[in-house]
Short mmCIF file of C-alpha atoms in Angstrom, two decimals:
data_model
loop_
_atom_site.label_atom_id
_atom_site.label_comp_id
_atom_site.label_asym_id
_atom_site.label_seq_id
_atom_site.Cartn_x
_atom_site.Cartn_y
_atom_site.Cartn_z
CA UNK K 1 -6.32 -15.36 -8.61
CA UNK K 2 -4.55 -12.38 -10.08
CA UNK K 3 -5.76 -8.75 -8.39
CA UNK K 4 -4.95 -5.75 -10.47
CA UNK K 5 -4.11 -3.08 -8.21
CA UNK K 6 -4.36 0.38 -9.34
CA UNK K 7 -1.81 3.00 -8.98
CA UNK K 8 -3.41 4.55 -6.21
CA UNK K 9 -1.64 2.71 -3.70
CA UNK K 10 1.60 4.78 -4.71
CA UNK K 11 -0.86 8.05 -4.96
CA UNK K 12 -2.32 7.40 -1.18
CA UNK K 13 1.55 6.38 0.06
CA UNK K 14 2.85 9.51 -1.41
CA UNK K 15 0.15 11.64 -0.18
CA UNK K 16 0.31 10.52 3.83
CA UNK K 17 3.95 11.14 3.51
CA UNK K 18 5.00 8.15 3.44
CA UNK K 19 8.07 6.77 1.03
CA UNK K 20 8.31 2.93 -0.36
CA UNK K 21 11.17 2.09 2.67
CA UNK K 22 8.98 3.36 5.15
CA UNK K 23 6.27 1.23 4.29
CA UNK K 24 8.25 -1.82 3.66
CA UNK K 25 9.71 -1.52 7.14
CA UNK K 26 6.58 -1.16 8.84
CA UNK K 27 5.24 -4.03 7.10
CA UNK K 28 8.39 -5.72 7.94
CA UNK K 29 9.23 -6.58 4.17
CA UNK K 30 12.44 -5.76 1.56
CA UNK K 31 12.25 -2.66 0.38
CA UNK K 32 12.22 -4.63 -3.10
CA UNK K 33 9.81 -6.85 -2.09
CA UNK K 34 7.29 -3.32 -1.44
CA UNK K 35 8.33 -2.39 -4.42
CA UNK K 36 7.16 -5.24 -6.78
CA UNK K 37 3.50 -5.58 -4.73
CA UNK K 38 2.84 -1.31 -5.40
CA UNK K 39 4.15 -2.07 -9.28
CA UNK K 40 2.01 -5.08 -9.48
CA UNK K 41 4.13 -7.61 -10.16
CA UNK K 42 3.51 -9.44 -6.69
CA UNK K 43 -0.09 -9.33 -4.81
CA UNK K 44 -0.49 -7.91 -1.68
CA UNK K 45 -1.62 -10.39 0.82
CA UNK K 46 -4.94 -9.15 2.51
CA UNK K 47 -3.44 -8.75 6.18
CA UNK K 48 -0.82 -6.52 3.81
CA UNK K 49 -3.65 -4.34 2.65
CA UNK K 50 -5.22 -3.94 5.81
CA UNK K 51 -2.10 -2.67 7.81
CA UNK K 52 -1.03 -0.19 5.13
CA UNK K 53 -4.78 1.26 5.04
CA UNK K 54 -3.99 1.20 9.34
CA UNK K 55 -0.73 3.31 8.65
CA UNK K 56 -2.46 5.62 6.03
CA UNK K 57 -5.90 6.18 7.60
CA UNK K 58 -3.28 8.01 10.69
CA UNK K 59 -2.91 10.52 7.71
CA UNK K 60 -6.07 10.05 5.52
CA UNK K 61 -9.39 10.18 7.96
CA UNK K 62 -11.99 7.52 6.37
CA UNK K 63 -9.82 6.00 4.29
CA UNK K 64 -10.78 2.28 2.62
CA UNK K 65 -9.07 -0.72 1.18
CA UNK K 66 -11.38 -0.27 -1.97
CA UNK K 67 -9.88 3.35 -1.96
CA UNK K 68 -6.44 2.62 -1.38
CA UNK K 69 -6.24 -0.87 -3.73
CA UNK K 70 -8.96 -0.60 -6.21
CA UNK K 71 -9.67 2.55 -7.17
#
């Protein structure tokens, strides 16, 4: 099953200060490979989603998957 994710993830990343290399480090992934899961080209795996929302909620009080991924 295909998930569309929306361009939020890249709003949320930039907002919490993160950049693209930061998150694919912490996630322990090629910076390319973080690259083609925030354009949509490859899915992010669900334990994926739930450790980026981990990193971002340190920045972004409250924030959800839904928020992050599907919004």
């Amino acid at each position: 099953m295909i998930i569309k994710i929306s361009n939020s993830v890249k709003r949320y990343r930039q907002f919490a200060g993160y950049t693209q290399q930061s998150i694919a480090k912490e996630l322990n992934m090629p910076l390319s490979t973080y690259q083609q899961k925030e354009q949509g080209r490859i899915n992010f795996s669900h334990s994926e989603m739930e450790n980026i929302k981990l990193l971002l909620s340190k920045e972004i009080k409250n924030v959800t998957i839904d928020d992050i991924f599907f919004n």
